[in-house]
C-alpha cells in the first residue's frame, strides 16, 4: 500500500502516511486534498476520463486496486434493483440465467462495454419488475432490521458478561490482598508456630484457586445468532423438512460379457506369455491413482476379440 499515489499531485503513502485516497463511480482515485480542490463547487469532471462526478459520491478507497473499488460500487448499485431470490423463479435454470445476466451487466459496466445499451437494459428491467423490486427491498429491510436487533442484543449480553467477569476478577484480587494482609498480621502478632500459620494460609490459597476455576456459567441466549426467527416466530413459517426413506444397500454384481469371438487371455496368460512386452508399465503416480497397465492390456484385448467372429447367419 506504500506505493499508492495520487495521480494528480503524485503524493504517495510513503511520503505522507496520512494520505487518504478516494474513489468515485468511474474507478479513478484522487487524494482527499485534490478532491476538495477540484470539486469545491460540488461537481466536476474526473482528471483522467473526464466523466462528470459529484463531490458527495466520493468515498475512501478500501482496496489497493481501483478496479476492484469500481466493481464493488457497481455490484452494490446493480444488486439494489436485481434483488430477486431463488424462490421467485420456477426452476433453478431460470435462477442461474438471472445470475448470469447480473454478472454480464457488472462486467460490461466495469470494462466500459456497451455502457449505453447496458443502462437501457437495466432501466427496462426496473420498469418490468417494479413490484418485485419494491417487495424484495421491503423484505430485505425487515430482515436487516431484525438482524440488527439480534446483533445489538448479543453485544449487550457480551458487555454484561465482561462486566460480570471484571467484577469477579476484582473481588478475587481484593480477597487475595486481604488474605495476604491477614497472613502478615498473624505472623507478626500471633503466638502460633510460623510453619503452622503458613500451612493454614496455603490451604486457604488452594481453596481460593478452586473458587477461581468455578466461573459462573454464561446465561444461554434464547435467540439464534443469525437472526432467524428472533422474537418473531409467528412471522416466519418454514415448511417441514421431508423425511427421505433410505433404499437398500448397493450390492456390486460383476458385468456379463457377451463374446462373439475367441475368449480373451486371462491375467495369468497376459503376464507370462509376452503380452506385456511392448506395454509401458505404470509409474508411481499412476499406480496411486488406481491405474494398472495389466488391466488396461486385458481390456484392450477384450475389446479387440469380443466381436471378432460376429457376422450374419446364412
Coordinates of C-alpha atoms in Angstrom, one line a residue:
X1 CA 0.0 0.0 0.0
X2 CA 3.0 2.3 0.4
X3 CA 3.4 2.7 -3.3
X4 CA -0.1 4.1 -3.8
X5 CA -0.1 7.6 -5.1
X6 CA -2.5 10.3 -6.1
X7 CA -2.4 10.5 -10.0
X8 CA -2.8 14.3 -9.9
X9 CA -0.4 15.6 -7.2
X10 CA 1.8 12.5 -7.2
X11 CA 1.8 12.3 -3.4
X12 CA 2.5 8.8 -2.1
X13 CA 1.7 6.9 1.1
X14 CA 5.4 6.7 1.7
X15 CA 5.9 10.4 1.7
X16 CA 2.6 11.2 3.5
X17 CA 1.5 8.3 5.7
X18 CA -1.8 10.1 6.5
X19 CA -2.7 10.3 2.7
X20 CA -6.3 9.3 2.2
X21 CA -7.2 8.2 -1.3
X22 CA -10.7 8.5 -2.5
X23 CA -12.6 6.9 -5.4
X24 CA -15.8 7.6 -7.4
X25 CA -18.0 5.7 -9.7
X26 CA -15.5 6.0 -12.6
X27 CA -13.0 4.0 -10.6
X28 CA -10.1 6.5 -10.7
X29 CA -8.5 7.6 -7.5
X30 CA -7.7 11.1 -6.1
X31 CA -6.4 12.1 -2.7
X32 CA -8.7 14.0 -0.4
X33 CA -6.9 17.3 -0.9
X34 CA -7.3 17.1 -4.7
X35 CA -11.0 16.2 -4.3
X36 CA -11.6 19.2 -2.1
X37 CA -9.8 21.4 -4.6
X38 CA -11.3 20.1 -7.8
X39 CA -14.8 19.6 -6.5
X40 CA -15.1 22.8 -4.5
X41 CA -18.4 23.7 -6.1
X42 CA -19.9 20.2 -5.5
X43 CA -19.4 18.8 -9.0
X44 CA -16.7 18.5 -11.7
X45 CA -15.0 16.1 -14.1
X46 CA -12.6 13.3 -13.5
X47 CA -9.0 14.4 -14.4
X48 CA -8.3 11.1 -16.2
X49 CA -11.5 10.1 -18.0
X50 CA -13.4 13.5 -17.9
X51 CA -16.5 11.7 -16.6
X52 CA -18.9 14.1 -14.7
X53 CA -18.7 13.4 -11.0
X54 CA -20.2 14.8 -7.8
X55 CA -18.3 15.5 -4.6
X56 CA -20.7 13.6 -2.3
X57 CA -20.2 10.4 -4.3
X58 CA -16.5 10.1 -3.4
X59 CA -15.7 7.5 -0.8
X60 CA -12.5 6.3 0.9
X61 CA -10.6 3.7 -1.1
X62 CA -10.6 0.4 0.7
X63 CA -8.9 -1.9 -1.9
X64 CA -5.5 -1.4 -3.4
X65 CA -6.8 -1.9 -7.0
X66 CA -9.1 0.9 -8.1
X67 CA -10.9 -1.5 -10.5
X68 CA -11.9 -3.6 -7.5
X69 CA -13.4 -0.5 -5.9
X70 CA -15.3 0.2 -9.1
X71 CA -16.6 -3.3 -9.4
X72 CA -17.8 -3.3 -5.7
X73 CA -19.6 0.0 -6.2
X74 CA -21.3 -1.2 -9.5
X75 CA -22.2 -4.5 -7.9
X76 CA -23.9 -2.8 -4.9
X77 CA -25.8 -0.5 -7.2
X78 CA -27.0 -3.3 -9.5
X79 CA -28.0 -5.6 -6.7
X80 CA -30.3 -2.9 -5.2
X81 CA -32.6 -3.5 -8.2
X82 CA -31.6 -7.0 -9.2
X83 CA -32.7 -8.4 -5.8
X84 CA -34.8 -11.4 -6.7
X85 CA -34.3 -14.6 -4.7
X86 CA -34.2 -18.2 -5.8
X87 CA -37.8 -18.6 -4.6
X88 CA -39.0 -16.1 -7.2
X89 CA -38.1 -18.5 -10.1
X90 CA -39.9 -21.6 -11.3
X91 CA -36.7 -23.6 -11.9
X92 CA -33.0 -23.5 -10.9
X93 CA -32.1 -22.9 -14.6
X94 CA -34.1 -19.7 -14.7
X95 CA -32.4 -18.5 -11.5
X96 CA -28.9 -19.4 -12.9
X97 CA -29.7 -17.4 -16.1
X98 CA -30.7 -14.5 -13.9
X99 CA -27.4 -14.6 -12.0
X100 CA -25.6 -14.9 -15.3
X101 CA -27.4 -11.8 -16.6
X102 CA -26.3 -9.9 -13.5
X103 CA -22.6 -10.9 -14.0
X104 CA -22.8 -9.8 -17.6
X105 CA -24.1 -6.4 -16.7
X106 CA -21.5 -5.9 -14.0
X107 CA -18.7 -7.0 -16.4
X108 CA -19.9 -4.6 -19.1
X109 CA -20.1 -1.6 -16.8
X110 CA -16.7 -2.4 -15.2
X111 CA -15.0 -2.6 -18.6
X112 CA -17.0 0.1 -20.4
X113 CA -18.5 -2.3 -22.9
X114 CA -21.8 -1.1 -24.4
X115 CA -22.5 1.2 -21.4
X116 CA -25.5 2.9 -23.0
X117 CA -27.1 -0.3 -24.1
X118 CA -26.5 -1.9 -20.7
X119 CA -28.0 1.1 -18.8
X120 CA -31.1 0.9 -21.1
X121 CA -31.3 -2.8 -20.3
X122 CA -31.3 -2.0 -16.6
X123 CA -34.0 0.6 -16.9
X124 CA -36.1 -1.8 -18.9
X125 CA -35.7 -4.4 -16.2
X126 CA -36.7 -1.9 -13.5
X127 CA -39.9 -0.9 -15.4
X128 CA -40.9 -4.5 -15.9
X129 CA -40.1 -5.7 -12.4
X130 CA -41.0 -2.7 -10.3
X131 CA -43.3 -4.6 -7.9
X132 CA -40.8 -7.4 -7.4
X133 CA -38.0 -4.9 -6.6
X134 CA -40.1 -2.9 -4.1
X135 CA -41.4 -6.1 -2.4
X136 CA -37.9 -7.5 -2.0
X137 CA -36.5 -4.2 -0.8
X138 CA -39.1 -4.2 1.9
X139 CA -38.4 -7.8 2.8
X140 CA -34.6 -7.2 2.9
X141 CA -35.1 -4.1 5.0
X142 CA -37.2 -6.0 7.6
X143 CA -34.6 -8.8 7.7
X144 CA -31.8 -6.3 8.2
X145 CA -33.7 -4.6 11.0
X146 CA -34.2 -8.0 12.7
X147 CA -30.6 -8.9 12.3
X148 CA -29.5 -5.6 13.7
X149 CA -31.7 -6.2 16.7
X150 CA -30.0 -9.6 17.3
X151 CA -26.6 -8.1 17.0
X152 CA -27.4 -5.3 19.4
X153 CA -28.8 -7.8 21.9
X154 CA -25.7 -10.0 21.6
X155 CA -23.4 -7.0 22.0
X156 CA -25.3 -6.0 25.2
X157 CA -25.0 -9.6 26.5
X158 CA -21.3 -9.7 25.8
X159 CA -20.8 -6.4 27.5
X160 CA -22.8 -7.6 30.6
X161 CA -20.7 -10.8 30.6
X162 CA -17.5 -8.8 30.5
X163 CA -18.7 -6.6 33.4
X164 CA -19.5 -9.7 35.5
X165 CA -16.1 -11.3 34.8
X166 CA -14.4 -8.0 35.6
X167 CA -16.2 -7.6 38.9
X168 CA -15.4 -11.2 39.8
X169 CA -11.7 -10.7 39.0
X170 CA -11.6 -7.5 41.1
X171 CA -13.3 -9.3 44.0
X172 CA -10.8 -12.1 43.8
X173 CA -7.9 -9.7 43.8
X174 CA -9.3 -7.9 46.9
X175 CA -9.7 -11.2 48.6
X176 CA -6.1 -12.2 47.9
X177 CA -4.9 -8.9 49.2
X178 CA -7.0 -9.4 52.4
X179 CA -5.6 -12.9 52.9
X180 CA -2.1 -11.7 52.4
X181 CA -2.5 -8.9 55.0
X182 CA -4.1 -11.3 57.4
X183 CA -1.1 -13.7 57.0
X184 CA 1.4 -10.9 57.7
X185 CA -0.6 -9.7 60.8
X186 CA -0.8 -13.3 62.1
X187 CA 2.9 -13.9 61.6
X188 CA 3.7 -10.6 63.4
X189 CA 1.3 -10.7 66.3
X190 CA 0.2 -14.3 66.8
X191 CA 1.9 -16.7 69.2
X192 CA 1.4 -19.7 66.9
X193 CA 4.2 -21.5 65.1
X194 CA 5.1 -19.9 61.8
X195 CA 5.1 -23.1 59.8
X196 CA 1.6 -23.9 61.1
X197 CA 0.4 -20.4 60.1
X198 CA 2.0 -20.8 56.6
X199 CA 0.3 -24.2 56.1
X200 CA -3.1 -22.8 57.0
X201 CA -2.5 -20.0 54.6
X202 CA -1.5 -22.4 51.8
X203 CA -4.8 -24.3 52.4
X204 CA -6.8 -21.1 52.1
X205 CA -4.9 -20.2 48.9
X206 CA -5.8 -23.6 47.4
X207 CA -9.4 -23.1 48.2
X208 CA -9.3 -19.7 46.6
X209 CA -7.9 -21.2 43.4
X210 CA -10.7 -23.7 43.3
X211 CA -13.2 -20.9 43.6
X212 CA -11.5 -19.0 40.7
X213 CA -11.9 -22.0 38.5
X214 CA -15.7 -22.1 39.2
X215 CA -16.6 -19.2 36.8
X216 CA -20.3 -18.6 36.7
X217 CA -21.9 -20.1 33.6
X218 CA -22.9 -17.9 30.7
X219 CA -26.6 -17.2 30.5
X220 CA -27.9 -19.0 27.4
X221 CA -29.4 -16.9 24.7
X222 CA -32.9 -17.6 23.5
X223 CA -32.3 -16.3 20.0
X224 CA -30.3 -17.5 17.1
X225 CA -27.1 -15.5 16.3
X226 CA -28.1 -15.4 12.6
X227 CA -31.3 -13.6 13.3
X228 CA -33.6 -16.2 12.0
X229 CA -37.0 -16.3 13.9
X230 CA -35.7 -13.9 16.5
X231 CA -38.6 -12.6 18.5
X232 CA -41.0 -13.1 15.6
X233 CA -41.5 -16.8 15.4
X234 CA -45.0 -16.2 14.1
X235 CA -43.8 -14.2 11.2
X236 CA -41.6 -16.9 9.8
X237 CA -43.3 -20.2 8.7
X238 CA -40.9 -22.8 7.3
X239 CA -42.0 -26.0 5.6
X240 CA -41.0 -29.2 7.5
X241 CA -38.0 -31.0 6.2
X242 CA -39.2 -34.0 4.2
X243 CA -38.0 -37.4 5.6
X244 CA -36.2 -39.4 2.9
X245 CA -36.6 -43.1 3.0
X246 CA -33.3 -45.0 2.7
X247 CA -33.1 -47.5 0.0
X248 CA -31.4 -50.9 0.1
X249 CA -27.7 -51.1 0.2
X250 CA -25.8 -51.3 -3.0
X251 CA -24.5 -54.8 -4.0
X252 CA -22.0 -55.0 -6.8
X253 CA -22.6 -57.6 -9.4
X254 CA -19.9 -58.4 -12.0
X255 CA -20.6 -57.5 -15.7
X256 CA -21.8 -60.2 -18.0
X257 CA -19.8 -60.2 -21.3
X258 CA -21.4 -61.5 -24.5
X259 CA -18.5 -62.7 -26.6
X260 CA -18.8 -63.1 -30.3
X261 CA -15.2 -64.3 -30.7
X262 CA -12.5 -66.3 -29.0
X263 CA -12.1 -65.9 -25.3
X264 CA -9.5 -63.2 -24.3
X265 CA -6.4 -64.3 -22.4
X266 CA -6.6 -64.5 -18.7
X267 CA -4.5 -62.3 -16.4
X268 CA -2.0 -65.2 -15.8
X269 CA -1.6 -65.7 -19.6
X270 CA -1.1 -61.9 -20.1
X271 CA 1.7 -61.8 -17.5
X272 CA 3.5 -65.0 -18.6
X273 CA 3.0 -65.2 -22.4
X274 CA 4.7 -61.9 -23.5
X275 CA 1.6 -59.7 -23.9
X276 CA 3.2 -57.1 -21.7
X277 CA 6.5 -57.0 -23.6
X278 CA 5.8 -53.8 -25.5
X279 CA 3.4 -52.2 -23.0
X280 CA 4.6 -49.3 -20.9
X281 CA 4.3 -50.1 -17.2
X282 CA 2.6 -47.6 -14.9
X283 CA 4.6 -45.1 -12.8
X284 CA 4.2 -44.4 -9.1
X285 CA 1.7 -41.6 -9.6
X286 CA -0.5 -43.7 -12.0
X287 CA -0.4 -46.6 -9.6
X288 CA -1.5 -44.3 -6.8
X289 CA -4.5 -43.2 -8.9
X290 CA -5.5 -46.9 -9.4
X291 CA -4.2 -47.4 -13.0
X292 CA -2.6 -50.8 -13.9
X293 CA -1.1 -51.5 -17.2
X294 CA -2.1 -55.1 -16.9
X295 CA -5.8 -54.3 -16.6
X296 CA -5.5 -51.8 -19.5
X297 CA -4.0 -54.5 -21.7
X298 CA -6.7 -57.0 -20.7
X299 CA -9.4 -54.5 -21.5
X300 CA -7.8 -53.7 -24.9
X301 CA -7.6 -57.5 -25.8
X302 CA -11.3 -58.0 -24.7
X303 CA -12.4 -55.1 -26.9
X304 CA -10.4 -56.4 -29.9
X305 CA -11.6 -60.0 -29.6
X306 CA -15.2 -59.6 -28.4
X307 CA -16.7 -59.2 -31.8
X308 CA -14.1 -60.9 -33.9
X309 CA -16.4 -63.7 -35.2
X310 CA -19.6 -61.6 -35.3
X311 CA -21.5 -61.9 -38.6
X312 CA -24.9 -62.6 -40.1
X313 CA -26.1 -66.2 -40.3
X314 CA -26.5 -67.6 -43.8

